[in-house]
Short mmCIF file of C-alpha atoms and ligand atoms in Angstrom, two decimals:
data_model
loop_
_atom_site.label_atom_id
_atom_site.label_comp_id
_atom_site.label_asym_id
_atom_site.label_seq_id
_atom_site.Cartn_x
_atom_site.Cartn_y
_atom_site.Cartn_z
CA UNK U 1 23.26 -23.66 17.24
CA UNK U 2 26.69 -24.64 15.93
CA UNK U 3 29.43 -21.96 15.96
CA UNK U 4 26.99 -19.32 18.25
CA UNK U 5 29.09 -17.56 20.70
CA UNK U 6 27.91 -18.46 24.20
CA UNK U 7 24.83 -16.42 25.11
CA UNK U 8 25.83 -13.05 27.60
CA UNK U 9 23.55 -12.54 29.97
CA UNK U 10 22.94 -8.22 29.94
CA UNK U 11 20.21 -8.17 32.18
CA UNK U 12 18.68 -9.88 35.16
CA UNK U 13 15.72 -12.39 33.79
CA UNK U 14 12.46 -11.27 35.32
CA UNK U 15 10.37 -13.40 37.09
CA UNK U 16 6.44 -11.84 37.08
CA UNK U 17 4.47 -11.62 40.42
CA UNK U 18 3.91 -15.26 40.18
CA UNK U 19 7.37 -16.67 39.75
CA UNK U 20 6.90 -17.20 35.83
CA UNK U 21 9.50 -16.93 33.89
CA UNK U 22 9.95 -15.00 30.73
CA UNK U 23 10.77 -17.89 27.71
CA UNK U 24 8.38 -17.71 24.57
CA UNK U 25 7.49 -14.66 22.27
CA UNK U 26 4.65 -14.76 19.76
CA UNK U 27 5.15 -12.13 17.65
CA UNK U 28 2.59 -10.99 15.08
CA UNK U 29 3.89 -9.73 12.25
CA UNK U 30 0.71 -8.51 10.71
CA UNK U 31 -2.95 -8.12 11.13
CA UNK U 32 -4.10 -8.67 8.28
CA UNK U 33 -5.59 -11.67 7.15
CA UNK U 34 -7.02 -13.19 3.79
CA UNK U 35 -9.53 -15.20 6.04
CA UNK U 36 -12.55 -14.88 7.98
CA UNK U 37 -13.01 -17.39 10.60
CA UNK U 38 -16.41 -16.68 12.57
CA UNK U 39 -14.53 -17.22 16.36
CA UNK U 40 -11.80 -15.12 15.46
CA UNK U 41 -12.24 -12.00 12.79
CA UNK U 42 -16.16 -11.89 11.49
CA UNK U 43 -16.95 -11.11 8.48
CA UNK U 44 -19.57 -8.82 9.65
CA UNK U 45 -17.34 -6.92 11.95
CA UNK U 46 -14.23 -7.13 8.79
CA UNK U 47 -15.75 -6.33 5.70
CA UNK U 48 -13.56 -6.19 2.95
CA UNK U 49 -12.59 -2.21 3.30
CA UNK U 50 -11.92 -2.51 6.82
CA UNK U 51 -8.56 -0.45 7.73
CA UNK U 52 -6.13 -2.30 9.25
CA UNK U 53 -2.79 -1.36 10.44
CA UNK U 54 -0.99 1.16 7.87
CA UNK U 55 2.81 0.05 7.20
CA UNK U 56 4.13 3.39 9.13
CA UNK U 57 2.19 1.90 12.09
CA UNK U 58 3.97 -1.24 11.56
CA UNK U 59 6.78 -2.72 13.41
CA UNK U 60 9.71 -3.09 10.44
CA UNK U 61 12.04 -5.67 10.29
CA UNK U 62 14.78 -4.32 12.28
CA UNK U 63 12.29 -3.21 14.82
CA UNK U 64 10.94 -6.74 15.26
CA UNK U 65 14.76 -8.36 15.14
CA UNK U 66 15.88 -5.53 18.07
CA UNK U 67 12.76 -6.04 20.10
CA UNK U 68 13.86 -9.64 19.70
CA UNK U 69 16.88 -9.32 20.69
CA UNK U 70 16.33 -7.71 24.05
CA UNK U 71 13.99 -10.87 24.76
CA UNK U 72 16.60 -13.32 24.25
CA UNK U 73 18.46 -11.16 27.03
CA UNK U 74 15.55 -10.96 29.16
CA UNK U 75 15.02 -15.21 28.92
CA UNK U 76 13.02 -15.68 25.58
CA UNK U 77 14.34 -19.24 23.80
CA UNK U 78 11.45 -19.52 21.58
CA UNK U 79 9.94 -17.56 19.08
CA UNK U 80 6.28 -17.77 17.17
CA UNK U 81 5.43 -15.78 14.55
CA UNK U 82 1.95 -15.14 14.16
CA UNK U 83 -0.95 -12.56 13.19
CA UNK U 84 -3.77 -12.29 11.74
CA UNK U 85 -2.06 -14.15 8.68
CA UNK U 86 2.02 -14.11 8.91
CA UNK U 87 2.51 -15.30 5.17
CA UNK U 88 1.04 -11.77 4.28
CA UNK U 89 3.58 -10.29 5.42
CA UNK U 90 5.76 -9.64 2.50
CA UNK U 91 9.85 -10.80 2.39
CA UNK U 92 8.67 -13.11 6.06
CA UNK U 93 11.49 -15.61 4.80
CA UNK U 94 14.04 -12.68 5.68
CA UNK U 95 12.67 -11.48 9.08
CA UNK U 96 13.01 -14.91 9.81
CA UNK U 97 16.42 -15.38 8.77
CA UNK U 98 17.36 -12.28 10.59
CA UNK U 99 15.62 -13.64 13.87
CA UNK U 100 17.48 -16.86 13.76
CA UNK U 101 20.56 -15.41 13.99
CA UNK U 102 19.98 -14.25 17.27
CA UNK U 103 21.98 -15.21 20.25
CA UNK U 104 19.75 -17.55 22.92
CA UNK U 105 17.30 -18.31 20.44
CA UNK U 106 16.49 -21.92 20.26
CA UNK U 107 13.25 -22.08 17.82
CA UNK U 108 11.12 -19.90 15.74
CA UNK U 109 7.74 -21.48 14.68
CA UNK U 110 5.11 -20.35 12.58
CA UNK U 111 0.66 -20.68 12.94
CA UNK U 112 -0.28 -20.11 9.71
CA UNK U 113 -4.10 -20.94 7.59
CA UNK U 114 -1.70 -22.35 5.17
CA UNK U 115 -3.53 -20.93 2.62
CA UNK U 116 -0.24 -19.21 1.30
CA UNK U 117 2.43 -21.28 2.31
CA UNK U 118 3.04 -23.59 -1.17
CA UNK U 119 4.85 -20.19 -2.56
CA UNK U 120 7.70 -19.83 0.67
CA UNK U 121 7.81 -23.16 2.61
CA UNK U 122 11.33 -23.71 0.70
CA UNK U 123 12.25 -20.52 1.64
CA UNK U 124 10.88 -20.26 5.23
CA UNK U 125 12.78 -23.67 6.01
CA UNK U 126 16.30 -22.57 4.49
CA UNK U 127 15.95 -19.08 6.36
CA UNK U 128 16.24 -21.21 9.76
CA UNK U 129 12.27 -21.83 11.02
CA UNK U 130 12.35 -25.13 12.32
CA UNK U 131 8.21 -25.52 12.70
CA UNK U 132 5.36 -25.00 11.32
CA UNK U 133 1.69 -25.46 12.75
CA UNK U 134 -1.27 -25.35 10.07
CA UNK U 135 -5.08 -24.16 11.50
CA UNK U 136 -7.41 -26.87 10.05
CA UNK U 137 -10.97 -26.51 11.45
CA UNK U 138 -12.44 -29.40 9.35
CA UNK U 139 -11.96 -31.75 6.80
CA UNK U 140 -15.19 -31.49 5.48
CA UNK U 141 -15.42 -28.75 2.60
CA UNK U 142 -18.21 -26.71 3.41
CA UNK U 143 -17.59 -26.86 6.62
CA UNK U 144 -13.87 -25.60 5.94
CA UNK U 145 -15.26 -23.20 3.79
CA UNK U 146 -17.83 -22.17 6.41
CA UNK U 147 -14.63 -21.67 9.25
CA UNK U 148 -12.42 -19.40 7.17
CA UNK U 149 -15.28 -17.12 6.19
CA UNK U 150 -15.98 -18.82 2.47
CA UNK U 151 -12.13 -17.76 1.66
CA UNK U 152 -10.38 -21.07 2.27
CA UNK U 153 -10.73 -24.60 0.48
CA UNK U 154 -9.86 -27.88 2.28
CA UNK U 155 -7.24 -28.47 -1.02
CA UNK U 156 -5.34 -25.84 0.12
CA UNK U 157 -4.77 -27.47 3.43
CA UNK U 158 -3.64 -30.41 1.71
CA UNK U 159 -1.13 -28.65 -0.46
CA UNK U 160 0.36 -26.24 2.22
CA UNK U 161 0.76 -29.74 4.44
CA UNK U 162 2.85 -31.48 1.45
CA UNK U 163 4.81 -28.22 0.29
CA UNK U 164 5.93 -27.85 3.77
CA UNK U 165 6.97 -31.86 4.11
CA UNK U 166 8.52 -31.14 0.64
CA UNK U 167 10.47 -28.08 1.85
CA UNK U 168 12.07 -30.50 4.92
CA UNK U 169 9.38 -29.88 7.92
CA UNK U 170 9.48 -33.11 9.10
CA UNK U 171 6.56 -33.31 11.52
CA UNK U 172 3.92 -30.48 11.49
CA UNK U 173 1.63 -29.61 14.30
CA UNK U 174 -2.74 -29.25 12.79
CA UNK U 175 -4.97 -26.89 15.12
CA UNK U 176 -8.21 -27.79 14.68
CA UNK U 177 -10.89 -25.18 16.96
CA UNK U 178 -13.66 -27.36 17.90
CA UNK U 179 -16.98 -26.23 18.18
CA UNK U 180 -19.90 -27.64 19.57
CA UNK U 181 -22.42 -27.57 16.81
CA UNK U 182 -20.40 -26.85 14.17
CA UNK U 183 -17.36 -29.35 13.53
CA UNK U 184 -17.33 -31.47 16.78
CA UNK U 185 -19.31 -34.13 14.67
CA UNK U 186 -16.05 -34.12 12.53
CA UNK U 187 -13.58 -35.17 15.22
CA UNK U 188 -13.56 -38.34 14.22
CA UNK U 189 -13.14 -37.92 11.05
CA UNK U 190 -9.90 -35.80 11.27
CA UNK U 191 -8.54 -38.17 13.77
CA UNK U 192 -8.85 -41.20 11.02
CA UNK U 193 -7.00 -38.80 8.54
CA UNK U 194 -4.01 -37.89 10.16
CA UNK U 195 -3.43 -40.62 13.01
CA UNK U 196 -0.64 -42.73 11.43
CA UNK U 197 1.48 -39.82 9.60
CA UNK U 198 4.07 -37.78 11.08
CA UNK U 199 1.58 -35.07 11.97
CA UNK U 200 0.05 -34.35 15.07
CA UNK U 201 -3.46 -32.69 15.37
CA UNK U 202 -4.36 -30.98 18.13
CA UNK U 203 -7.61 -29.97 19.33
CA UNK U 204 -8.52 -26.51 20.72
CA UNK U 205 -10.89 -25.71 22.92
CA UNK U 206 -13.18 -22.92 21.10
CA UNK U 207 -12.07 -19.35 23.70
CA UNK U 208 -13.98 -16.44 24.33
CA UNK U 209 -10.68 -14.06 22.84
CA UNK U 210 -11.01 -10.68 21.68
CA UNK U 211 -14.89 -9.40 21.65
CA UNK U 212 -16.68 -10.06 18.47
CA UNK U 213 -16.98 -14.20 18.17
CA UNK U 214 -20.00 -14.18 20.38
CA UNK U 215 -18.74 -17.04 22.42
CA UNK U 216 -20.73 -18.95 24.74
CA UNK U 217 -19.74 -21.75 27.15
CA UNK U 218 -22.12 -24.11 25.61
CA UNK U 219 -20.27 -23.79 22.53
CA UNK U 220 -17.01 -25.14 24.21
CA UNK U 221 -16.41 -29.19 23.66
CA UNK U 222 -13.96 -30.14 26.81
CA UNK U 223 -10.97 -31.90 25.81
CA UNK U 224 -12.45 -34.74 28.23
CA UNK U 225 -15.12 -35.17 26.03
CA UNK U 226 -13.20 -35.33 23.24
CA UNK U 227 -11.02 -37.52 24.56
CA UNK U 228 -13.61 -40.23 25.55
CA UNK U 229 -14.99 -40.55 21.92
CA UNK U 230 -11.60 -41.01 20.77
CA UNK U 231 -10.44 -43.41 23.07
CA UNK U 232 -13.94 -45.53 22.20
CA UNK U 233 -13.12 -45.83 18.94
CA UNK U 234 -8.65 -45.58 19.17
CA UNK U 235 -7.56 -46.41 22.44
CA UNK U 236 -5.41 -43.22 23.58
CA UNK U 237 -2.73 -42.98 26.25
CA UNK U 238 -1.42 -39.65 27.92
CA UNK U 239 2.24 -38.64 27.13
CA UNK U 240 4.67 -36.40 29.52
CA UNK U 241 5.14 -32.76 28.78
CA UNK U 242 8.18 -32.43 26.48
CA UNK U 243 8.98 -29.03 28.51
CA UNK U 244 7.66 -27.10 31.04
CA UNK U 245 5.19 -25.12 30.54
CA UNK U 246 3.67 -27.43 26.88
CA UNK U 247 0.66 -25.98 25.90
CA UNK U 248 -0.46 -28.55 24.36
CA UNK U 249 -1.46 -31.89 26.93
CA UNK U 250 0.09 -34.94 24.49
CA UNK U 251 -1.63 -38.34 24.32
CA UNK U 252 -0.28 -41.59 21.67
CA UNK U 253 -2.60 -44.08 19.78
CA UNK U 254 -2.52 -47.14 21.99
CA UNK U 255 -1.79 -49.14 18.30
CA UNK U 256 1.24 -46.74 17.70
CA UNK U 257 -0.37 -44.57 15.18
CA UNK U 258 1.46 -41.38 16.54
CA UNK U 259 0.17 -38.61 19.15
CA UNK U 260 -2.79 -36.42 19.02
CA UNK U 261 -2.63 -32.90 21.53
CA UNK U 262 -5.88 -30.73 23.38
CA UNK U 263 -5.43 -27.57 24.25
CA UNK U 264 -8.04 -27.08 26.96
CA UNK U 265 -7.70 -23.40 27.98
CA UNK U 266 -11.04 -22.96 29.57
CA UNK U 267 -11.62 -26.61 30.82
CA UNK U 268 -8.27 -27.10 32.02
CA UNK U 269 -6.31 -23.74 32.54
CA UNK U 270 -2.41 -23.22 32.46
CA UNK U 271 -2.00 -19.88 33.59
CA UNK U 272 0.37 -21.31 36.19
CA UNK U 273 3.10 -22.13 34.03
CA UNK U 274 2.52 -19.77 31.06
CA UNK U 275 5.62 -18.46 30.21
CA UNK U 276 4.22 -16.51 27.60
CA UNK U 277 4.80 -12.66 26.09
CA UNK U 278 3.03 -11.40 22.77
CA UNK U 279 4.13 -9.04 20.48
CA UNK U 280 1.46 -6.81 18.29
CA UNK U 281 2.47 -5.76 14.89
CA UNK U 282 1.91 -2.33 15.86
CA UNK U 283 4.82 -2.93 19.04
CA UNK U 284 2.72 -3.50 21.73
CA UNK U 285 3.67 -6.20 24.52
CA UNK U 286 0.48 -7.99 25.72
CA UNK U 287 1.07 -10.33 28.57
CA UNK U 288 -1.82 -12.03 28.72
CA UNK U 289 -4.53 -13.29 25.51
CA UNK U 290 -7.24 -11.76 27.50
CA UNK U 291 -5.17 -8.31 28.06
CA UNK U 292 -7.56 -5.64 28.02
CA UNK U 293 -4.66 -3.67 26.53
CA UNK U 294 -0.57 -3.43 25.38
CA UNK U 295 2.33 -1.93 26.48
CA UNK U 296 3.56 0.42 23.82
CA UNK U 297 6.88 -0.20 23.01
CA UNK U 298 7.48 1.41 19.59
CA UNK U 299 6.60 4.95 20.60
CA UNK U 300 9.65 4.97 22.78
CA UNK U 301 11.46 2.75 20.44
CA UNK U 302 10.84 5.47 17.45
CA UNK U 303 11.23 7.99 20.55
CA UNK U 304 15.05 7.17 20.38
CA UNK U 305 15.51 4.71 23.62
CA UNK U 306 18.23 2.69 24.33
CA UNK U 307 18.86 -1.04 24.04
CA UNK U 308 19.21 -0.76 27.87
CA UNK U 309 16.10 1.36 28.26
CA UNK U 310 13.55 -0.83 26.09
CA UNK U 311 14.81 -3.70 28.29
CA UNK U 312 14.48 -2.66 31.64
CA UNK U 313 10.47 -1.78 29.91
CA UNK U 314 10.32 -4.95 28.85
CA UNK U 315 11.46 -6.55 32.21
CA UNK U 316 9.19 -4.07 34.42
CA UNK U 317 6.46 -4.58 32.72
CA UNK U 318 7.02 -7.96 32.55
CA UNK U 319 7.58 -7.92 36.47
CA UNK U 320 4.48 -6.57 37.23
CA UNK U 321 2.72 -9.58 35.58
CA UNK U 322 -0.25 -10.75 37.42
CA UNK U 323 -2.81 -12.40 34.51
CA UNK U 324 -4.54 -15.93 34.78
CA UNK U 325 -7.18 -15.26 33.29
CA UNK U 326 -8.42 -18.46 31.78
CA UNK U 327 -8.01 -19.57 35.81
CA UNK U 328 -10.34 -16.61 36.96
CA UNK U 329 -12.96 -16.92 34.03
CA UNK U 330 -16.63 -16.26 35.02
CA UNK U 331 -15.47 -15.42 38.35
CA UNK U 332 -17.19 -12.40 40.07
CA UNK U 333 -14.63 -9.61 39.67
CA UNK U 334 -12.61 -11.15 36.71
CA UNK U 335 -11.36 -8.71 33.98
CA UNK U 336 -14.09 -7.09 31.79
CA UNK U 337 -14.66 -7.96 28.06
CA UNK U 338 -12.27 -4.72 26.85
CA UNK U 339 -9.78 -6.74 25.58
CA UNK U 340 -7.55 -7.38 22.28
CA UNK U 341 -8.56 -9.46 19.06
CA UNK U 342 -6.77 -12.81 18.93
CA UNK U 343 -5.72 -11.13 14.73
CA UNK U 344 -3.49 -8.27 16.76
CA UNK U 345 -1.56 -10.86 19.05
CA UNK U 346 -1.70 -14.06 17.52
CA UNK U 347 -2.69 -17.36 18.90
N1 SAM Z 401 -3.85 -16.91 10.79
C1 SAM Z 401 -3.06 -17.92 11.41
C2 SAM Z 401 -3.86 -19.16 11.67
O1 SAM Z 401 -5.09 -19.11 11.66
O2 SAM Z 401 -3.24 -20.19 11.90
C3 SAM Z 401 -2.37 -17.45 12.68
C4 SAM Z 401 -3.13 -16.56 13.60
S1 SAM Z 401 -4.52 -17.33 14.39
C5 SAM Z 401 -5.13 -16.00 15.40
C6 SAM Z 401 -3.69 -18.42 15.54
C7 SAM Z 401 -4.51 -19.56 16.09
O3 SAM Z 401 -5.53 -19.06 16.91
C8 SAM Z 401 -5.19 -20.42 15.03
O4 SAM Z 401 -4.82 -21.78 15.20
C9 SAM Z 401 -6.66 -20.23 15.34
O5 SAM Z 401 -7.42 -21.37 15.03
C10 SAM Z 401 -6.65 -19.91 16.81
N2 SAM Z 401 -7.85 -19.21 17.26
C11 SAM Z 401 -8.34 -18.05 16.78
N3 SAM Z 401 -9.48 -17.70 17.45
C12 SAM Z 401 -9.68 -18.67 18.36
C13 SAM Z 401 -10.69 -18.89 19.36
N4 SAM Z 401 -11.71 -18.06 19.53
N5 SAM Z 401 -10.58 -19.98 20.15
C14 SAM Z 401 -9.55 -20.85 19.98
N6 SAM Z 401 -8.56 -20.69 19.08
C15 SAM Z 401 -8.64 -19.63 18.27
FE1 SF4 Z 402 -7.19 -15.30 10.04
FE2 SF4 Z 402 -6.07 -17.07 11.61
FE3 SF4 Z 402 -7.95 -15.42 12.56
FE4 SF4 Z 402 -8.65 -17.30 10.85
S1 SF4 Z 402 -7.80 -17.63 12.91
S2 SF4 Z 402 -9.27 -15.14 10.76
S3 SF4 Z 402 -6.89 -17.45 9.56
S4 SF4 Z 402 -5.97 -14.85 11.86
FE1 SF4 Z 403 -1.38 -17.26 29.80
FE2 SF4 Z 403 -3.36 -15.48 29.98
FE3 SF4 Z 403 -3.75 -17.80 28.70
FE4 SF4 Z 403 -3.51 -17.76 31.37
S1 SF4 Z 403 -5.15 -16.83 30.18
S2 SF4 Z 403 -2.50 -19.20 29.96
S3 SF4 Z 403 -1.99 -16.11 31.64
S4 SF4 Z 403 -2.33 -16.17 28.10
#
């Protein structure tokens, strides 16, 4: 960015055991969330009084923004910031100013329900986030209402997708979780509504994260299949990667209506160029979705370590990297189902 002085490099960048490099950072800046989504945070197993995170146990501000820091020296270019629900976490606009004023870092983004965003999209874009991606399970309202746990309303995805246009996000990204029996009859339907605006929908395969959405394979709708219906009714032609390591596989209406996106993490795995570190809001670095568990990093942070000591951490334990787990699913031996909630780490 214009008038940056040019980026130091402190530290050797660590490679983990499988040559990956270390380049994003989703952080979650809360775990709350004023949602319920069945796959991700039941309603059953989050009743209203459930205790989440207390603010002490919280990464603050200027524990997020040093943390973030020591990533841009260890390789990091791109930030998310995630949760449970990010725009619940009070002043974000200001973390986010803070973060973009880091040396090395090229992009902060934003996954957020949307729910809240009308109030700070003018903010969030002035404070330097270049892009936002809004969840959007359905079109349909009670099946909207059914995927955020009766707490969201399909108008609300309308207005957070015009206040952030309004605010100066030019094109957003829409994550739609498909799931078979639930919305995949709506596919269609959301394709119609967004194909030919400056949006691009993407399609997620439904994932067995955390341990209390009950997943089962049969559940999952390949992005193959998805892809075939599609192309019946839109023809649909695959797009290059804009980067290395894209999550996201990119495809454009044959009729130049735009680009649609599938993320296909169990039919198609990635884990060999995931690039990817995650940040929980209580300072643990998770390596992997399906970690089993963090690396604590605000105990010795609070403990009174040094800039140089939280980074050679960071690059150890990012060293010692071995996960692909989406690549090892279902295989005899893979990791067991002790592992974090999607709400601690973000998507
Ligand atoms: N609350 C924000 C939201 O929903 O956009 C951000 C956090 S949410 C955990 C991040 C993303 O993870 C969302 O797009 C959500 O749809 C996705 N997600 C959550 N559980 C999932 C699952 N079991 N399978 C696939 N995607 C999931
Ligand atoms: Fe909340 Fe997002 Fe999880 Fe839904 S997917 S419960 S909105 S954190
Ligand atoms: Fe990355 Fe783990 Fe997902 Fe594989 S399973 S792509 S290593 S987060």
């Amino acid at each position: 960015m214009a008038g940056r002085i040019p980026l130091q490099v402190k530290h050797a960048m660590p490679l983990d055991r499988r040559s990956r490099a270390l380049n994003d950072l989703r952080i979650s800046v809360i775990d709350r969330c004023n949602f319920r989504c069945p796959y991700c945070m039941p309603e059953d197993d989050y009743p209203r009084d459930h205790r989440f995170l207390s603010k002490a146990n919280r990464l603050r501000f200027e524990e997020i923004v040093r943390l973030a820091n020591l990533f841009s020296e260890l390789g990091v270019r791109k930030l998310r910031l995630t949760g449970g629900e990010p725009l619940l976490r009070r002043e974000l606009p200001e973390l986010v100013r803070q973060l973009s004023a880091i040396n090395g870092i090229d992009d902060i983004a934003m996954t957020t329900n949307g729910s809240l965003l009308p109030a700070s999209a003018r903010a969030l874009h002035q404070a330097g986030l270049n892009r936002i991606t809004i969840s959007v399970d359905s079109l349909d309202e009670t099946t909207y209402r059914e995927l955020s746990g009766g707490r969201g309303e399909v108008s609300e995805v309308f207005a957070a997708v015009d206040a952030a246009t309004r605010a100066g996000f030019g094109s957003l990204k829409l994550n739609c979780v498909v799931m078979r029996g639930v919305n995949d009859d709506q596919v269609l339907d959301m394709v119609e509504h967004f194909r030919g605006s400056a949006h691009v929908l993407r399609f997620i395969e439904y994932m067995d994260v955390g341990t209390c959405n009950e997943w089962k394979q049969d559940r999952v709708v390949p992005s193959a299949e998805l892809r075939s219906r599609i192309d019946a009714r839109w023809p649909i032609h695959p797009l290059p990667a804009n980067y290395g390591g894209e999550v996201a596989q990119r495809w454009s209406f044959a009729d130049g209506a735009g680009e649609i996106g599938f993320i296909s993490s169990v039919s198609e795995p990635f884990c060999g160029d995931c690039t990817r570190a995650r940040l929980s809001a209580d300072g643990r670095l998770y390596t992997c979705l399906f970690a089993d568990n963090g690396h604590d990093l605000l105990g010795p942070m609070r403990a009174g370590a040094n800039d140089a000591e939280l980074a050679t951490l960071i690059g150890a334990i990012w060293s010692a990297r071995d996960d692909r787990y989406s690549e090892i699913r279902g295989v005899a031996g893979s990791p067991s189902r002790e592992r974090v909630e999607m709400y601690e780490i973000g998507g």
